[in-house]
Short mmCIF file of N, CA and C in Angstrom, two decimals:
data_model
loop_
_atom_site.label_atom_id
_atom_site.label_comp_id
_atom_site.label_asym_id
_atom_site.label_seq_id
_atom_site.Cartn_x
_atom_site.Cartn_y
_atom_site.Cartn_z
N MET A 70 -47.61 17.90 -10.94
CA MET A 70 -46.75 19.08 -11.89
C MET A 70 -46.21 20.08 -11.62
N ARG A 71 -47.70 20.46 -10.88
CA ARG A 71 -47.65 22.28 -10.12
C ARG A 71 -46.59 21.74 -8.82
N ARG A 72 -46.29 20.91 -7.86
CA ARG A 72 -45.77 20.79 -7.12
C ARG A 72 -43.56 20.43 -7.96
N LEU A 73 -43.88 20.06 -8.82
CA LEU A 73 -42.88 19.49 -9.35
C LEU A 73 -42.40 21.06 -10.17
N GLU A 74 -43.45 22.03 -10.45
CA GLU A 74 -42.81 22.68 -10.72
C GLU A 74 -42.14 24.00 -9.27
N GLN A 75 -42.98 24.17 -8.46
CA GLN A 75 -42.65 25.37 -7.85
C GLN A 75 -41.43 23.89 -6.06
N ASP A 76 -40.92 23.28 -6.62
CA ASP A 76 -39.54 22.58 -6.15
C ASP A 76 -38.90 22.75 -7.45
N GLY A 77 -39.08 22.88 -8.10
CA GLY A 77 -37.28 23.05 -8.59
C GLY A 77 -37.21 21.64 -9.49
N VAL A 78 -38.42 20.91 -9.55
CA VAL A 78 -37.95 19.89 -10.22
C VAL A 78 -38.03 20.28 -11.56
N ILE A 79 -39.05 20.35 -12.22
CA ILE A 79 -39.41 20.82 -13.86
C ILE A 79 -38.78 22.10 -13.84
N THR A 80 -38.38 22.66 -14.48
CA THR A 80 -37.64 24.43 -14.56
C THR A 80 -37.85 24.60 -15.97
N GLY A 81 -38.87 24.42 -17.04
CA GLY A 81 -39.02 24.68 -18.04
C GLY A 81 -40.17 23.98 -19.03
N TYR A 82 -40.41 24.42 -19.94
CA TYR A 82 -41.39 23.60 -21.05
C TYR A 82 -40.72 24.16 -22.38
N HIS A 83 -40.61 23.40 -23.28
CA HIS A 83 -39.16 23.88 -24.58
C HIS A 83 -40.20 23.01 -25.59
N ALA A 84 -40.42 24.53 -26.56
CA ALA A 84 -41.10 23.45 -27.97
C ALA A 84 -39.58 22.78 -29.04
N ARG A 85 -40.05 21.68 -29.57
CA ARG A 85 -39.41 21.65 -30.64
C ARG A 85 -39.89 22.09 -31.63
N VAL A 86 -38.82 23.13 -32.46
CA VAL A 86 -38.53 23.74 -33.28
C VAL A 86 -37.84 23.05 -34.70
N ASP A 87 -38.42 22.75 -35.90
CA ASP A 87 -38.00 22.47 -36.95
C ASP A 87 -36.83 23.37 -37.50
N PRO A 88 -35.11 22.81 -37.18
CA PRO A 88 -33.82 23.40 -37.88
C PRO A 88 -34.18 24.15 -39.11
N ALA A 89 -34.52 22.88 -40.04
CA ALA A 89 -35.05 23.26 -41.44
C ALA A 89 -35.74 24.86 -41.67
N ARG A 90 -36.37 25.03 -41.14
CA ARG A 90 -37.94 25.76 -41.30
C ARG A 90 -37.54 27.65 -40.37
N VAL A 91 -36.28 27.20 -40.01
CA VAL A 91 -35.97 28.60 -39.42
C VAL A 91 -34.23 28.36 -39.07
N GLY A 92 -33.40 27.61 -41.02
CA GLY A 92 -32.76 28.23 -41.57
C GLY A 92 -30.97 27.52 -40.87
N ARG A 93 -31.34 26.25 -39.72
CA ARG A 93 -30.64 26.27 -39.27
C ARG A 93 -30.76 24.15 -38.86
N ALA A 94 -30.58 23.63 -40.30
CA ALA A 94 -30.64 22.50 -40.21
C ALA A 94 -29.42 22.11 -40.54
N PHE A 95 -28.17 23.08 -41.06
CA PHE A 95 -26.90 22.53 -41.36
C PHE A 95 -26.20 22.24 -39.66
N GLU A 96 -25.97 21.33 -39.83
CA GLU A 96 -24.85 21.50 -37.36
C GLU A 96 -23.95 20.06 -37.37
N VAL A 97 -22.90 21.30 -36.74
CA VAL A 97 -21.73 20.94 -36.60
C VAL A 97 -21.11 20.70 -35.44
N ILE A 98 -20.02 19.84 -34.87
CA ILE A 98 -19.64 19.98 -33.96
C ILE A 98 -17.77 20.06 -33.99
N VAL A 99 -18.03 21.54 -33.46
CA VAL A 99 -16.51 22.01 -33.52
C VAL A 99 -16.01 21.90 -31.35
N ASN A 100 -15.28 21.41 -31.40
CA ASN A 100 -13.77 21.41 -30.47
C ASN A 100 -13.19 22.57 -31.27
N VAL A 101 -12.70 23.44 -29.75
CA VAL A 101 -11.94 24.44 -29.79
C VAL A 101 -11.04 24.70 -28.64
N ASP A 102 -9.42 24.67 -29.00
CA ASP A 102 -8.84 24.46 -28.04
C ASP A 102 -8.07 26.34 -27.93
N LEU A 103 -8.28 26.63 -26.58
CA LEU A 103 -7.30 28.01 -26.41
C LEU A 103 -6.32 28.25 -26.88
N ALA A 104 -4.98 28.77 -27.41
CA ALA A 104 -4.06 29.34 -27.33
C ALA A 104 -3.14 29.54 -25.66
N VAL A 105 -3.74 30.56 -25.46
CA VAL A 105 -3.99 31.17 -23.75
C VAL A 105 -4.89 30.80 -22.95
N LYS A 106 -4.93 30.20 -21.94
CA LYS A 106 -5.29 29.80 -20.95
C LYS A 106 -6.10 30.64 -19.51
N ASP A 107 -5.00 31.91 -19.78
CA ASP A 107 -5.09 32.53 -18.13
C ASP A 107 -6.88 32.81 -17.95
N ARG A 108 -6.92 33.76 -17.01
CA ARG A 108 -8.58 34.07 -16.74
C ARG A 108 -9.14 35.17 -18.21
N ALA A 109 -8.48 36.06 -17.66
CA ALA A 109 -8.93 37.25 -19.37
C ALA A 109 -9.01 36.77 -20.64
N THR A 110 -8.27 35.65 -20.63
CA THR A 110 -8.31 35.07 -22.10
C THR A 110 -10.44 34.73 -22.08
N VAL A 111 -9.72 33.48 -21.13
CA VAL A 111 -10.98 32.60 -20.89
C VAL A 111 -12.16 33.02 -20.73
N THR A 112 -12.21 34.19 -20.33
CA THR A 112 -13.49 35.36 -20.12
C THR A 112 -13.77 35.93 -21.12
N ARG A 113 -13.00 36.59 -21.79
CA ARG A 113 -13.35 36.91 -22.92
C ARG A 113 -13.61 36.16 -24.46
N PHE A 114 -13.04 34.28 -24.50
CA PHE A 114 -13.67 33.85 -25.01
C PHE A 114 -15.25 33.54 -24.52
N GLU A 115 -15.02 33.25 -23.70
CA GLU A 115 -16.76 32.76 -23.28
C GLU A 115 -17.58 33.91 -22.83
N GLU A 116 -17.49 35.48 -23.05
CA GLU A 116 -18.46 35.66 -23.50
C GLU A 116 -18.78 36.31 -24.85
N ALA A 117 -17.97 36.32 -25.74
CA ALA A 117 -17.72 36.43 -26.77
C ALA A 117 -18.70 35.07 -27.88
N VAL A 118 -18.22 34.12 -27.45
CA VAL A 118 -18.84 32.70 -27.98
C VAL A 118 -20.60 32.54 -27.65
N ARG A 119 -20.38 32.95 -26.72
CA ARG A 119 -21.97 32.61 -25.61
C ARG A 119 -22.74 33.74 -26.73
N GLY A 120 -22.32 35.00 -26.81
CA GLY A 120 -23.22 35.66 -27.78
C GLY A 120 -23.80 35.37 -29.39
N TYR A 121 -23.13 34.48 -30.22
CA TYR A 121 -22.95 34.10 -31.11
C TYR A 121 -24.28 33.47 -31.65
N PRO A 122 -25.16 33.28 -32.21
CA PRO A 122 -26.66 33.10 -32.29
C PRO A 122 -26.56 31.84 -33.03
N GLU A 123 -25.36 31.81 -33.70
CA GLU A 123 -25.04 30.26 -34.68
C GLU A 123 -24.65 29.02 -33.45
N VAL A 124 -24.14 29.66 -32.13
CA VAL A 124 -23.81 28.67 -31.32
C VAL A 124 -24.96 28.37 -30.89
N ILE A 125 -25.54 26.67 -30.82
CA ILE A 125 -26.89 26.31 -29.76
C ILE A 125 -26.50 25.50 -28.55
N GLU A 126 -25.29 25.43 -28.60
CA GLU A 126 -24.32 24.18 -27.02
C GLU A 126 -23.11 24.46 -27.14
N PHE A 127 -22.47 25.27 -25.89
CA PHE A 127 -21.13 25.73 -25.85
C PHE A 127 -21.33 24.99 -24.43
N ARG A 128 -20.38 24.43 -24.30
CA ARG A 128 -19.70 23.56 -22.87
C ARG A 128 -18.35 23.19 -22.46
N ARG A 129 -17.45 24.06 -21.57
CA ARG A 129 -16.32 24.29 -20.89
C ARG A 129 -15.91 22.36 -20.77
N MET A 130 -15.18 21.94 -20.96
CA MET A 130 -14.49 20.68 -20.70
C MET A 130 -13.04 20.51 -19.36
N PHE A 131 -13.07 19.44 -19.31
CA PHE A 131 -12.55 19.40 -18.62
C PHE A 131 -11.31 17.79 -19.76
N GLY A 132 -9.53 18.65 -19.37
CA GLY A 132 -8.99 18.06 -20.84
C GLY A 132 -8.70 19.00 -22.00
N LEU A 133 -8.67 17.70 -22.48
CA LEU A 133 -9.39 18.17 -24.21
C LEU A 133 -10.39 17.87 -25.25
N PRO A 134 -10.82 18.51 -26.09
CA PRO A 134 -10.22 19.70 -25.92
C PRO A 134 -10.85 20.95 -24.85
N ASP A 135 -10.83 22.22 -25.26
CA ASP A 135 -10.98 22.87 -24.15
C ASP A 135 -12.93 23.27 -24.09
N TYR A 136 -12.74 23.75 -25.26
CA TYR A 136 -14.37 23.82 -25.61
C TYR A 136 -14.89 22.84 -26.13
N PHE A 137 -16.45 22.51 -26.54
CA PHE A 137 -17.40 21.97 -26.84
C PHE A 137 -18.17 22.47 -27.41
N LEU A 138 -18.52 22.72 -28.95
CA LEU A 138 -20.03 23.56 -29.60
C LEU A 138 -20.64 22.66 -30.25
N ARG A 139 -21.80 23.07 -30.47
CA ARG A 139 -22.84 23.06 -31.37
C ARG A 139 -23.10 24.26 -32.19
N ILE A 140 -22.76 23.90 -33.32
CA ILE A 140 -23.05 25.18 -34.26
C ILE A 140 -23.81 24.87 -35.29
N ALA A 141 -25.31 25.83 -35.36
CA ALA A 141 -26.33 25.05 -36.53
C ALA A 141 -26.40 26.47 -37.23
N THR A 142 -26.07 26.39 -39.04
CA THR A 142 -26.55 27.22 -39.30
C THR A 142 -27.26 26.75 -40.51
N ALA A 143 -27.67 27.33 -42.03
CA ALA A 143 -28.66 27.32 -42.47
C ALA A 143 -27.59 26.30 -44.22
N ASP A 144 -26.63 26.21 -43.75
CA ASP A 144 -25.48 25.25 -45.39
C ASP A 144 -24.01 25.43 -44.84
N LEU A 145 -23.52 24.88 -45.71
CA LEU A 145 -22.09 24.74 -45.51
C LEU A 145 -21.20 25.94 -45.45
N GLY A 146 -21.88 26.83 -46.89
CA GLY A 146 -21.71 28.26 -46.81
C GLY A 146 -21.45 29.29 -46.07
N SER A 147 -22.66 29.18 -44.82
CA SER A 147 -22.76 29.80 -44.24
C SER A 147 -21.95 29.89 -42.61
N PHE A 148 -21.77 28.35 -42.66
CA PHE A 148 -20.90 27.85 -41.36
C PHE A 148 -19.30 27.93 -41.87
N GLU A 149 -18.68 27.91 -42.16
CA GLU A 149 -17.57 28.44 -43.32
C GLU A 149 -17.93 30.03 -43.41
N ARG A 150 -18.18 30.79 -43.79
CA ARG A 150 -18.33 32.18 -43.42
C ARG A 150 -18.09 32.71 -41.57
N PHE A 151 -19.19 31.63 -40.52
CA PHE A 151 -18.70 32.17 -39.51
C PHE A 151 -17.71 31.23 -38.69
N VAL A 152 -17.28 30.06 -39.72
CA VAL A 152 -16.16 30.13 -38.77
C VAL A 152 -15.02 30.42 -39.54
N THR A 153 -15.02 31.18 -40.04
CA THR A 153 -13.33 32.33 -40.26
C THR A 153 -13.71 33.79 -40.28
N ASP A 154 -15.10 34.48 -40.40
CA ASP A 154 -15.19 36.12 -40.02
C ASP A 154 -15.46 35.38 -38.31
N ARG A 155 -16.13 34.56 -37.62
CA ARG A 155 -16.53 35.13 -36.00
C ARG A 155 -15.50 34.75 -35.27
N LEU A 156 -15.60 32.79 -35.35
CA LEU A 156 -15.50 32.10 -34.48
C LEU A 156 -13.40 32.13 -34.39
N GLU A 157 -13.04 32.33 -35.81
CA GLU A 157 -11.44 32.32 -35.98
C GLU A 157 -11.07 33.24 -35.61
N ALA A 158 -11.77 34.77 -35.83
CA ALA A 158 -11.59 35.79 -35.36
C ALA A 158 -11.53 36.33 -33.81
N THR A 159 -11.46 34.95 -32.74
CA THR A 159 -12.23 35.63 -31.54
C THR A 159 -10.68 35.35 -31.14
N PRO A 160 -10.34 36.82 -30.15
CA PRO A 160 -9.42 36.43 -29.69
C PRO A 160 -8.97 34.90 -28.62
N GLY A 161 -7.72 34.18 -28.45
CA GLY A 161 -7.59 32.83 -27.71
C GLY A 161 -7.51 32.27 -28.54
N ILE A 162 -8.51 31.90 -29.49
CA ILE A 162 -7.93 30.75 -30.23
C ILE A 162 -6.96 29.94 -30.60
N GLY A 163 -6.51 28.50 -30.73
CA GLY A 163 -4.98 28.31 -30.59
C GLY A 163 -5.41 27.42 -32.01
N ARG A 164 -6.83 26.71 -31.57
CA ARG A 164 -7.36 25.16 -33.07
C ARG A 164 -8.72 25.33 -33.01
N VAL A 165 -9.36 24.91 -33.97
CA VAL A 165 -10.57 24.73 -34.51
C VAL A 165 -10.42 23.67 -35.08
N ASP A 166 -11.53 22.55 -34.38
CA ASP A 166 -11.62 21.08 -35.12
C ASP A 166 -12.90 20.78 -34.91
N SER A 167 -12.95 20.64 -36.87
CA SER A 167 -15.35 20.89 -36.52
C SER A 167 -15.52 19.26 -37.08
N HIS A 168 -16.58 18.47 -37.14
CA HIS A 168 -17.12 17.47 -37.47
C HIS A 168 -18.11 17.26 -37.68
N LEU A 169 -18.81 16.55 -38.54
CA LEU A 169 -19.99 16.41 -39.48
C LEU A 169 -20.05 15.49 -39.04
N THR A 170 -21.65 15.33 -38.85
CA THR A 170 -22.41 14.43 -38.13
C THR A 170 -23.08 13.08 -39.69
N MET A 171 -22.47 12.40 -39.78
CA MET A 171 -23.68 10.96 -40.56
C MET A 171 -24.21 10.53 -40.66
N LYS A 172 -24.91 10.40 -38.98
CA LYS A 172 -26.11 10.35 -38.87
C LYS A 172 -26.20 10.32 -37.16
N THR A 173 -27.38 10.85 -36.68
CA THR A 173 -28.07 11.25 -35.34
C THR A 173 -28.87 9.94 -35.37
N ILE A 174 -28.02 9.22 -34.17
CA ILE A 174 -28.50 7.93 -33.86
C ILE A 174 -29.50 8.10 -32.41
N LYS A 175 -28.94 8.92 -31.55
CA LYS A 175 -29.84 9.44 -31.13
C LYS A 175 -29.92 11.11 -30.17
N HIS A 176 -30.86 11.42 -29.87
CA HIS A 176 -30.65 12.92 -29.81
C HIS A 176 -32.56 12.73 -28.62
N GLU A 177 -31.43 13.59 -26.97
CA GLU A 177 -32.78 13.83 -26.32
C GLU A 177 -32.21 15.07 -25.60
N PRO A 178 -33.47 16.49 -26.30
CA PRO A 178 -33.83 17.86 -25.95
C PRO A 178 -33.69 17.97 -24.54
#
């Protein structure tokens, strides 16, 4: 283990947290497309979204959508407020497409 840590193979250790106990049991996959894709808009968008605590995963994609986000909130109402008040207010957004999970088949943190 120590050698793997020193070689950079093991990059850290993580605790598994119960999302319900921390008010984050409602998870939604959100695809975002930008209206304008110049470097300044992309940079501003990424910096803003990176700072939102509700965003637990944030990926820039090849092709469409431009971005993939995993959002975790307490419930549907708090998700709606996040999307309306914060995400859709972020400069550069052209389209937001939300997907609710029916069932998680496999999840490897």
